[in-house]
CSV table of C-alpha atoms in Angstrom, one decimal:
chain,number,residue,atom,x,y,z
A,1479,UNK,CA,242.3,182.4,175.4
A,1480,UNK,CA,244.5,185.5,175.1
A,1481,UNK,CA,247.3,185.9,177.7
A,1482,UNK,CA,248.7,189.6,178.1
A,1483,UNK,CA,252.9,187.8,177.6
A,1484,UNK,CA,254.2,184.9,176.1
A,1485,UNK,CA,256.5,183.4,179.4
A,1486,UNK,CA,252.5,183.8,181.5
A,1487,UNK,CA,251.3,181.4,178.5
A,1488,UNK,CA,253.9,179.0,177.9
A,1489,UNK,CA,253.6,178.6,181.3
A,1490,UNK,CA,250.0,177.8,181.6
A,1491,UNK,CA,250.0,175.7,178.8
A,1492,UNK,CA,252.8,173.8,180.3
A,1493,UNK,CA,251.0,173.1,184.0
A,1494,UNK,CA,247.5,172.6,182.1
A,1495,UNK,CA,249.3,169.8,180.3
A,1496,UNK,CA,249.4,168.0,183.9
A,1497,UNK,CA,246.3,165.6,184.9
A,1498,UNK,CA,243.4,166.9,186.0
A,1499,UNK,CA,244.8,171.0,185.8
A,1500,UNK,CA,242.4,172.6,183.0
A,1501,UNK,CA,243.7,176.3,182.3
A,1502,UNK,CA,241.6,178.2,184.4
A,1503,UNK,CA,243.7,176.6,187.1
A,1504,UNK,CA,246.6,176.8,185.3
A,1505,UNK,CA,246.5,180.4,185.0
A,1506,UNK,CA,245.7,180.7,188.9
A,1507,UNK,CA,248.3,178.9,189.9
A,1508,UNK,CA,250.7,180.6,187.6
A,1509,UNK,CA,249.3,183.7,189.2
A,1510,UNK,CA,249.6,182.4,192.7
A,1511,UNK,CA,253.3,182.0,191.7
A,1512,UNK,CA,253.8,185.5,190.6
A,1513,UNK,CA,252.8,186.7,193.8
A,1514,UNK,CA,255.4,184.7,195.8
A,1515,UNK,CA,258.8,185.4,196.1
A,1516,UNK,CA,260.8,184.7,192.9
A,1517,UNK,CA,262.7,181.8,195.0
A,1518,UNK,CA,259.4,180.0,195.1
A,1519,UNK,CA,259.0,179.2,191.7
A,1520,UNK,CA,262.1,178.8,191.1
A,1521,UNK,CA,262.9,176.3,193.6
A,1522,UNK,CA,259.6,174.4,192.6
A,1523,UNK,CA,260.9,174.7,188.9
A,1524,UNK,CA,264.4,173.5,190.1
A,1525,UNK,CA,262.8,170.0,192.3
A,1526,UNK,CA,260.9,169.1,189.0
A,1527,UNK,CA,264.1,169.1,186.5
A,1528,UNK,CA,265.7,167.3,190.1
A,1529,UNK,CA,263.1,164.6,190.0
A,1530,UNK,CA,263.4,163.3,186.7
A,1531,UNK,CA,267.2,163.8,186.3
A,1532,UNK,CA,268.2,162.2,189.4
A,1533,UNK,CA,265.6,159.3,190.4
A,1534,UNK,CA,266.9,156.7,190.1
A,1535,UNK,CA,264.8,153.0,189.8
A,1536,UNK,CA,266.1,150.2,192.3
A,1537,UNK,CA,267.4,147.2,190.5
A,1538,UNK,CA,265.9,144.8,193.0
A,1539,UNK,CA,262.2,145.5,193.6
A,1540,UNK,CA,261.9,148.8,190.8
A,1541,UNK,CA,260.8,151.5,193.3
A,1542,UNK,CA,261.8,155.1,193.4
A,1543,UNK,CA,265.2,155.3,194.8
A,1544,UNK,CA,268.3,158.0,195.5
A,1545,UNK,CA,270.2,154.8,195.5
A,1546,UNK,CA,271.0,152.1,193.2
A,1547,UNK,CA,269.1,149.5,195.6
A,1548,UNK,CA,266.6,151.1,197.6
A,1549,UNK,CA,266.3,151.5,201.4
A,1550,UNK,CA,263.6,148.5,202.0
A,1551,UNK,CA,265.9,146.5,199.6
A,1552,UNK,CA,268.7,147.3,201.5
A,1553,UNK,CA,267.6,147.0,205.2
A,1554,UNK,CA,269.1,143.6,206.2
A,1555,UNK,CA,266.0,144.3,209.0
A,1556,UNK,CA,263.3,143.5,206.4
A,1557,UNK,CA,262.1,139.6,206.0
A,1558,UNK,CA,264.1,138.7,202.5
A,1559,UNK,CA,261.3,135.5,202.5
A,1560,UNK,CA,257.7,137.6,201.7
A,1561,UNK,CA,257.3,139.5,198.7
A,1562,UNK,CA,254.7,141.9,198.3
A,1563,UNK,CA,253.4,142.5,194.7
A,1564,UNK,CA,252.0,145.8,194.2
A,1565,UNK,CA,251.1,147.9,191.1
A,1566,UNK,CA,253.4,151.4,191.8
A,1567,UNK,CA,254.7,153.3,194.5
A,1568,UNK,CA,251.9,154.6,195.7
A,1569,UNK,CA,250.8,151.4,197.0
A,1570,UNK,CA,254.1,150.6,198.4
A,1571,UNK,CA,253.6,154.4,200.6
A,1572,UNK,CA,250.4,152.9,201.9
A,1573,UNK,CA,252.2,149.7,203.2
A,1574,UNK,CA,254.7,151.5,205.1
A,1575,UNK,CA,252.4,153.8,206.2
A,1576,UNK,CA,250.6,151.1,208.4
A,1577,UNK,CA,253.6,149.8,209.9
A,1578,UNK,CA,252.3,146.5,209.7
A,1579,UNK,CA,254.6,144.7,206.4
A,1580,UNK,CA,258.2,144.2,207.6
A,1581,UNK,CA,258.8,141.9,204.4
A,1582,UNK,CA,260.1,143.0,201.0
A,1583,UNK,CA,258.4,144.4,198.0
A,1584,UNK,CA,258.1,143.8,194.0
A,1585,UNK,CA,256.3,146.6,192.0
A,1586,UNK,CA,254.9,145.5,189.1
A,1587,UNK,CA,254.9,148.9,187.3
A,1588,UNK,CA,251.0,148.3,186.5
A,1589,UNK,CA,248.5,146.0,185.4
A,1590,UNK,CA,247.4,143.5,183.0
A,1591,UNK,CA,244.7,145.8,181.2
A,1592,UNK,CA,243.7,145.2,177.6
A,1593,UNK,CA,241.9,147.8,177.5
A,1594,UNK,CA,244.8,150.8,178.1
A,1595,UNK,CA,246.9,148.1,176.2
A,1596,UNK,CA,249.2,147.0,178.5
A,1597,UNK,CA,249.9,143.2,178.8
A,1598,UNK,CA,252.6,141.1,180.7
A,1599,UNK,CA,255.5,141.6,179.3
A,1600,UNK,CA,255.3,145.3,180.2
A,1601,UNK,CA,255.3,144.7,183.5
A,1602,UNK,CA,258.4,143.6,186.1
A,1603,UNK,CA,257.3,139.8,185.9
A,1604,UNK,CA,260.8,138.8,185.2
A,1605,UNK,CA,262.0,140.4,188.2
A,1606,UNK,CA,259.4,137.9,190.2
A,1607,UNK,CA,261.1,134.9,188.1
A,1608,UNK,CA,264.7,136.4,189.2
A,1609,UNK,CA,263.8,136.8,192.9
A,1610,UNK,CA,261.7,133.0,193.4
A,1611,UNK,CA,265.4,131.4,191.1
A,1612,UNK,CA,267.4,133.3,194.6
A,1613,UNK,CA,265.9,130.4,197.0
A,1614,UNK,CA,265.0,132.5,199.6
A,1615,UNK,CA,261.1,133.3,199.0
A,1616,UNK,CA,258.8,131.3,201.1
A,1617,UNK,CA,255.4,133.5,200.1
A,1618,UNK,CA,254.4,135.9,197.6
A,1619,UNK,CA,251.4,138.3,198.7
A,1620,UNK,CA,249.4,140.2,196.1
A,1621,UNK,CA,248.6,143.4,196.9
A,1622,UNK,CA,246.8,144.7,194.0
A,1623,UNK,CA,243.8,146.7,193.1
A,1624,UNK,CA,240.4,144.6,194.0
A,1625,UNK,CA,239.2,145.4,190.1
A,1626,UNK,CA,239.1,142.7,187.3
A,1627,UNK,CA,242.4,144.3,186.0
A,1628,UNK,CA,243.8,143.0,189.6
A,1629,UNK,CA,242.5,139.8,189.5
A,1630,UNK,CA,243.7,139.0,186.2
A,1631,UNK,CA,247.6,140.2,186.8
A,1632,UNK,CA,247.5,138.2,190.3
A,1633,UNK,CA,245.9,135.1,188.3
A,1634,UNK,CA,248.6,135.5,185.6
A,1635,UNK,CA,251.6,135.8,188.1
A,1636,UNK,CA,249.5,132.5,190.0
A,1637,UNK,CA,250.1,130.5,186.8
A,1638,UNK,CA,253.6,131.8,185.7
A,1639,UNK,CA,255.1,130.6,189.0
A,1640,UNK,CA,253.2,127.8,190.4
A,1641,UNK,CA,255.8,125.9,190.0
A,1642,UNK,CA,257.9,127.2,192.8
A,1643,UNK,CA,257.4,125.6,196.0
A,1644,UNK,CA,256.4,129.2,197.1
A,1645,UNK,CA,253.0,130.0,198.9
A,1646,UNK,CA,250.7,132.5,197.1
A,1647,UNK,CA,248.3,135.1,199.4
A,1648,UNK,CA,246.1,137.9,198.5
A,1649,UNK,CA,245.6,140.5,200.9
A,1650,UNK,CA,242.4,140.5,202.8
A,1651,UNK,CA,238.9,141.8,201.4
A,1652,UNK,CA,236.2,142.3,203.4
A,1653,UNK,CA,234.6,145.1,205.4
A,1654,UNK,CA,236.5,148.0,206.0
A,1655,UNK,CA,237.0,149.1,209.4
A,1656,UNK,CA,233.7,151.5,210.2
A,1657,UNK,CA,231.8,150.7,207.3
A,1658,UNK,CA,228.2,150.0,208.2
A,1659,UNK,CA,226.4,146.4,206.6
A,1660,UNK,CA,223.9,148.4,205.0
A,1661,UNK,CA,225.8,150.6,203.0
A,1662,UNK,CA,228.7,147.8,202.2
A,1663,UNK,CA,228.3,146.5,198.7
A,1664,UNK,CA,227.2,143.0,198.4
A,1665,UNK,CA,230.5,141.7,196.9
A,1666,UNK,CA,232.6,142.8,199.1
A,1667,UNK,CA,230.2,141.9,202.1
A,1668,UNK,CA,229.7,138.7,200.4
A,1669,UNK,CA,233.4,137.9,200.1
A,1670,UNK,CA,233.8,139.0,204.1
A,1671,UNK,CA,231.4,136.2,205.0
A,1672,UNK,CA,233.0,133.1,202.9
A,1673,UNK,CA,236.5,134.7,204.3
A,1674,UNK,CA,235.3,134.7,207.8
A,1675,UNK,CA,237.8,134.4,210.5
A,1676,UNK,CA,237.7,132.7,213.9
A,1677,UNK,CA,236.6,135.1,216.6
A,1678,UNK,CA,239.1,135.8,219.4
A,1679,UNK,CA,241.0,138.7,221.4
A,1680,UNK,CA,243.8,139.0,218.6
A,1681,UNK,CA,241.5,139.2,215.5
A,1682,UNK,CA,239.4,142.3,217.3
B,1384,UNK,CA,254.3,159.9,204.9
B,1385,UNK,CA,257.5,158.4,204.2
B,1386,UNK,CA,258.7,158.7,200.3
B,1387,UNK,CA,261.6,156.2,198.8
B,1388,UNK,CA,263.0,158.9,197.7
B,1389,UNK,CA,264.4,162.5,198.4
B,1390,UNK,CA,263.7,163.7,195.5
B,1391,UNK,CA,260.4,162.5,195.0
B,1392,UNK,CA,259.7,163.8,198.4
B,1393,UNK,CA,261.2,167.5,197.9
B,1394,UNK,CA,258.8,167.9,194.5
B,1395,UNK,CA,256.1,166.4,196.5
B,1396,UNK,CA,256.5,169.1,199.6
B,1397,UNK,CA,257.2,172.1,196.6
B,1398,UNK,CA,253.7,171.0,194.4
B,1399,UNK,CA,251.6,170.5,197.5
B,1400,UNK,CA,252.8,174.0,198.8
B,1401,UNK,CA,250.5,175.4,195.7
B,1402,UNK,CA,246.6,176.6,196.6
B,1403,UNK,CA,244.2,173.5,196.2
B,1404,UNK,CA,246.7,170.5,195.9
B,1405,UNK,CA,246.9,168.5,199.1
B,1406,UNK,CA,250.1,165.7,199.3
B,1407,UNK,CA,248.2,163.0,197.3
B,1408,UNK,CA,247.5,164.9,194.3
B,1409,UNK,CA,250.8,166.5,194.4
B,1410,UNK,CA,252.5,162.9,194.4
B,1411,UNK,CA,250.2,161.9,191.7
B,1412,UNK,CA,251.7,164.7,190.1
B,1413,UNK,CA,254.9,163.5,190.2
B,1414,UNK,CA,254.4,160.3,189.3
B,1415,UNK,CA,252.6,161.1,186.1
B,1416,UNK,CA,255.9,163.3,185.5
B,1417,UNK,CA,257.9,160.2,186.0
B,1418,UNK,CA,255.7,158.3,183.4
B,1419,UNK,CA,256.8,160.9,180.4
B,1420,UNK,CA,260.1,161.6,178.9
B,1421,UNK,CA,262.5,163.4,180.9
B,1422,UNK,CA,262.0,166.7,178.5
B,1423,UNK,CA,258.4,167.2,179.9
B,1424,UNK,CA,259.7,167.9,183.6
B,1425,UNK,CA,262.4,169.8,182.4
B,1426,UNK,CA,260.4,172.1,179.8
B,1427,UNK,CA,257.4,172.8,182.9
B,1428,UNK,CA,259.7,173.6,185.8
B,1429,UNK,CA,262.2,175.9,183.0
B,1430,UNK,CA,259.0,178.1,181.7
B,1431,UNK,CA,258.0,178.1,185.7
B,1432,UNK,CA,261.9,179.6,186.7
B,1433,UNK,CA,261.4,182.0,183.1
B,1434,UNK,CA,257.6,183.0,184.4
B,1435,UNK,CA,259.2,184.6,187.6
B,1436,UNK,CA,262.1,185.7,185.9
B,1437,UNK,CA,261.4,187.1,182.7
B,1438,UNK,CA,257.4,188.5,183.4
B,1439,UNK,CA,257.2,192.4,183.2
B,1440,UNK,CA,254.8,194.4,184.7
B,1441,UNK,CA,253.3,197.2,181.9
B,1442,UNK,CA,254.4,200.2,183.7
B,1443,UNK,CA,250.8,201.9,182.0
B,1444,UNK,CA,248.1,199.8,183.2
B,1445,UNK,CA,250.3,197.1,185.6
B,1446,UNK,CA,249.3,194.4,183.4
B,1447,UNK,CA,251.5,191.5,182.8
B,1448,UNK,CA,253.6,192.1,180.0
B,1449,UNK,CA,256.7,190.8,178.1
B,1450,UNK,CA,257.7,194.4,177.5
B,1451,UNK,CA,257.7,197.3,179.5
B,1452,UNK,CA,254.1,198.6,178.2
B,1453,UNK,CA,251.7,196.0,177.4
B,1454,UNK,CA,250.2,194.8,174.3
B,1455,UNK,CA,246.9,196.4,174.9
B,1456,UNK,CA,248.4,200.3,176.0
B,1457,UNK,CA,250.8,200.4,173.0
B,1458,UNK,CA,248.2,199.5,170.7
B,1459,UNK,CA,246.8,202.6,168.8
B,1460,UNK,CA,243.6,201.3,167.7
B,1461,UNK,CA,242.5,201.3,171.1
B,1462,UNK,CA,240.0,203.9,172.8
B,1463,UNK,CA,242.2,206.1,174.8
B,1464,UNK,CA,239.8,207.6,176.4
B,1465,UNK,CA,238.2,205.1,178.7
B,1466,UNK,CA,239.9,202.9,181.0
B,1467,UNK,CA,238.3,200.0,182.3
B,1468,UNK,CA,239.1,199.4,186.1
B,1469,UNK,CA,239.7,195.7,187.2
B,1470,UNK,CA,241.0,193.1,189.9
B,1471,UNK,CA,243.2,191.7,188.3
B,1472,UNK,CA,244.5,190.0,184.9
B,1473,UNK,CA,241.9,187.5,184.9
B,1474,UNK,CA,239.4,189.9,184.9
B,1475,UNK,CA,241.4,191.5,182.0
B,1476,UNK,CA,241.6,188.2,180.2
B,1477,UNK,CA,238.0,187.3,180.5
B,1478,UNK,CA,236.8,191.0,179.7
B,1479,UNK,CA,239.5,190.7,175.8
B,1480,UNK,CA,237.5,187.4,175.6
B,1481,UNK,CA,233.9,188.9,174.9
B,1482,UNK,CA,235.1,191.0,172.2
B,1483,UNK,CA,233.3,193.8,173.2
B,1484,UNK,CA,235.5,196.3,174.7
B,1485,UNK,CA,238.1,198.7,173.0
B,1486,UNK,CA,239.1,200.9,175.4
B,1487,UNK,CA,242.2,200.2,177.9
B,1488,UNK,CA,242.7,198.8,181.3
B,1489,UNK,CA,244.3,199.6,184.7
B,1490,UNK,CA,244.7,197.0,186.8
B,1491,UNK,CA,244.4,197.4,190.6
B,1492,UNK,CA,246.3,194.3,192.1
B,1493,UNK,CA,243.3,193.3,194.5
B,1494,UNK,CA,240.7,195.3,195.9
B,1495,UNK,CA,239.9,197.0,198.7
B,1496,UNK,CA,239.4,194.4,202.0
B,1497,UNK,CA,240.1,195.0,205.6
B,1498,UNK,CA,239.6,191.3,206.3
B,1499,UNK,CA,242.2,190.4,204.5
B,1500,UNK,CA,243.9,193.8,205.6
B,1501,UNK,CA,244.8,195.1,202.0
B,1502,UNK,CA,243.8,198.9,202.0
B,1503,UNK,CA,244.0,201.2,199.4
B,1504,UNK,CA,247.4,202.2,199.3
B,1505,UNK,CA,248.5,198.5,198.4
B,1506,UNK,CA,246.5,199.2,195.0
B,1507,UNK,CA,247.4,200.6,191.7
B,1508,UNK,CA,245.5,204.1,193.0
B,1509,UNK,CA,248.1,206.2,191.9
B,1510,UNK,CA,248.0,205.3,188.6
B,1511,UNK,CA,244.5,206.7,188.1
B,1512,UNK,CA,245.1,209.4,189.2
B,1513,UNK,CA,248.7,210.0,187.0
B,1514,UNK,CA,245.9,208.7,183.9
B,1515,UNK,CA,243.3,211.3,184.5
B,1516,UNK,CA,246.1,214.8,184.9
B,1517,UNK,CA,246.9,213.3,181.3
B,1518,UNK,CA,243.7,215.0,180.2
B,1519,UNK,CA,242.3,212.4,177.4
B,1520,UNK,CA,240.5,210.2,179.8
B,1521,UNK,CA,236.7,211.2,179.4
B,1522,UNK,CA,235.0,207.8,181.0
B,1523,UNK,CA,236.0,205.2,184.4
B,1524,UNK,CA,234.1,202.2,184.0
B,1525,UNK,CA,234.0,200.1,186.9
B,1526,UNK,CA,234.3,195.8,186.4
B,1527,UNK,CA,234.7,195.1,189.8
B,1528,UNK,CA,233.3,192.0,192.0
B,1529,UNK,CA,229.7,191.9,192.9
B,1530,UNK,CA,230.9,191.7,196.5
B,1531,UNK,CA,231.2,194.3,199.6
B,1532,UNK,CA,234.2,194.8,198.8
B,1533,UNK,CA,234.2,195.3,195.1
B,1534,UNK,CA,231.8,197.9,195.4
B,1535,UNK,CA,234.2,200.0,198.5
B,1536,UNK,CA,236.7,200.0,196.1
B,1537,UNK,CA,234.6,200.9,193.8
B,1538,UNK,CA,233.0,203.8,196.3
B,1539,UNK,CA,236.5,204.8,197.1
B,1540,UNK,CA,237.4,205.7,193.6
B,1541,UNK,CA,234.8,207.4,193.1
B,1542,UNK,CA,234.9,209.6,195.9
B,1543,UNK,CA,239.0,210.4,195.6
B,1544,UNK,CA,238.6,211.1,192.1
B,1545,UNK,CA,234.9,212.7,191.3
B,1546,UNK,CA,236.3,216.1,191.2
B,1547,UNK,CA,237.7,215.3,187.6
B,1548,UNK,CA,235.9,215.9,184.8
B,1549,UNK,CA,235.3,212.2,183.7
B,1550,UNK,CA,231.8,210.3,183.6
B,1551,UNK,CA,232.1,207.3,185.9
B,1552,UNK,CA,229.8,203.9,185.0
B,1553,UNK,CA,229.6,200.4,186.3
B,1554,UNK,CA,229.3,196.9,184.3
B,1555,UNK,CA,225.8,196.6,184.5
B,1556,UNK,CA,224.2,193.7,186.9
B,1557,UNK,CA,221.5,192.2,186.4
B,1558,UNK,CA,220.1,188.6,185.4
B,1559,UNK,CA,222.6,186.5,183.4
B,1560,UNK,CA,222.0,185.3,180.1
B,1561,UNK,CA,220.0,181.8,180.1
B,1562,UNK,CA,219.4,182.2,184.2
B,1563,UNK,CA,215.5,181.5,184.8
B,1564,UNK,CA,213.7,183.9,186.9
B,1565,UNK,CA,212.7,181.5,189.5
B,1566,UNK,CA,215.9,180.7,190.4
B,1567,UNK,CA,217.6,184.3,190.0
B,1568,UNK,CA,218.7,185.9,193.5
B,1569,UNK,CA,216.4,188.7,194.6
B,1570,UNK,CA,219.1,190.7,194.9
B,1571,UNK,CA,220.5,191.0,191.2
B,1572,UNK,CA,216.9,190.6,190.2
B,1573,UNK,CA,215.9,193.7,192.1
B,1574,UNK,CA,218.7,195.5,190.3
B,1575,UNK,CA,217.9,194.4,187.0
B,1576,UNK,CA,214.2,195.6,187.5
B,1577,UNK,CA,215.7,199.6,189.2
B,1578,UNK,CA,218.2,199.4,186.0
B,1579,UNK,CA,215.7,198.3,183.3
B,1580,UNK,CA,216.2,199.4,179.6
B,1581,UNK,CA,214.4,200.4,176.5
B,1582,UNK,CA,212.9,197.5,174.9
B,1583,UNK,CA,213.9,197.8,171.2
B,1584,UNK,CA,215.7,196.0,168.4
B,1585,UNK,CA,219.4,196.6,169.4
B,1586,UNK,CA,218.7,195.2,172.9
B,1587,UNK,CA,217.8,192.2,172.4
């Protein structure tokens, strides 16, 4: 494709190297920009060269930070003796966002998956190692993707750290909350019924 | 939602403030930007500050330009003499890409639409008109939406500007190339019927 000036294409080319942004909407974005005030894009241009310059990665549990240890880290209100395992910050976002985990977290920075080639020793295991030698952990829940990719990096972790007189959880899989029995796939309805839980006013 | 970080969340309020990218996909964005080296951020949100910055408007046809007359006005081997109304610069970009046109362009910035209140005097009609008292125009072609509001604009031209001694034409409409009758709209096949050609060797 032909673009009527070089600063339109670089541009395009630059946003159509983002995921899922082909150059069709590349170029209407681009356009969308040249209609907005000049401030616009350049504030937009100015937060992306911010992001990656200033992020910083916390040394204690490896999530985004401004800091050198992050706010969760940091809180001396958070329970020091759960760690929650989860693959990236993403995950941790959708924690928080249901107000329910008041422990701390470890992000793993992926998966185990042989088949994007990434194995353990890409991944913030030693941190786990680091954090169980402290003392202070009582449980470690996984909170990672219900795919075979999952279960193998929770089994791995499992094994690694067995040794620690530390209790291991997964978080619960079942039957998501409106889902009808006929539509629910049998796995997961299968899993909900060996996983059953006693019936009483706190569990509704 | 509640970010780790203020950076990550100020890129993640200036992507998501772009048509068609909700919070999610804009964090996902970030993330992925996070995952490369620094120089990817910093080369994307750079030729987004330079698009703004540095993009000329070809003072001839209002085309986007890196100088002040465009590529396609200061080229000589083009056909002065008929200019080839559009929307916009995709239009002119889609148009270059069948190969088939050698005449120039004027670009209207929109078209007209009272829902969206833009009238006519928010569009490039002045420059029509400054192109036709030039004298060497002999032919308008309109390549304007198949909508309501393509063909008003369309009407409007034609009506301000028919006392000129140019010939005015349309892109023709009719049934697209691999369409199947069946399935063809009545409308566009009733035009293609009322604007039926000569069935010989060159139209096929």
């Amino acid at each position: 494709m032909d673009y009527p000036s070089k600063v339109l294409a670089k541009a395009v080319d630059e946003i159509s190297g983002l995921p899922g942004i082909g150059r069709k909407t590349a170029l209407r974005l681009a356009l969308h920009l040249l209609k907005q005030p000049p401030s616009r894009a350049t504030s937009l241009g100015n937060s992306l060269i911010n992001l990656v310059n200033e992020i910083k990665y916390c040394k204690d549990c490896h999530n985004f930070s401004d800091f050198e240890i992050c706010e969760i880290c940091s809180n001396d209100k958070r329970n020091d003796e759960t760690i929650c395992i989860v693959e990236d910050v993403r995950d941790v976002i959708a924690i928080e966002n249901t107000g329910k985990y008041t422990g701390k977290y470890l992000i793993l920075g992926g998966k185990i998956s042989p088949m994007e080639g990434v194995g353990p020793h890409q991944l913030n295991i030693p941190s786990i190692e680091r954090k169980l030698n402290e003392g202070t952990v009582k449980e470690l829940i996984f909170a990672l993707s219900a795919t075979m990719e999952g279960d193998t990096t929770a089994y791995y972790i499992y094994k690694k750290f067995k040794s620690f007189k530390v209790n291991f959880s997964s978080i619960a899989r079942g039957i998501s909350v409106g889902d009808e029995l006929e539509y629910a796939d049998e796995i997961s309805l299968g899993r909900s019924i060996m996983n059953r839980l006693p019936y009483n006013d706190g569990n509704v």
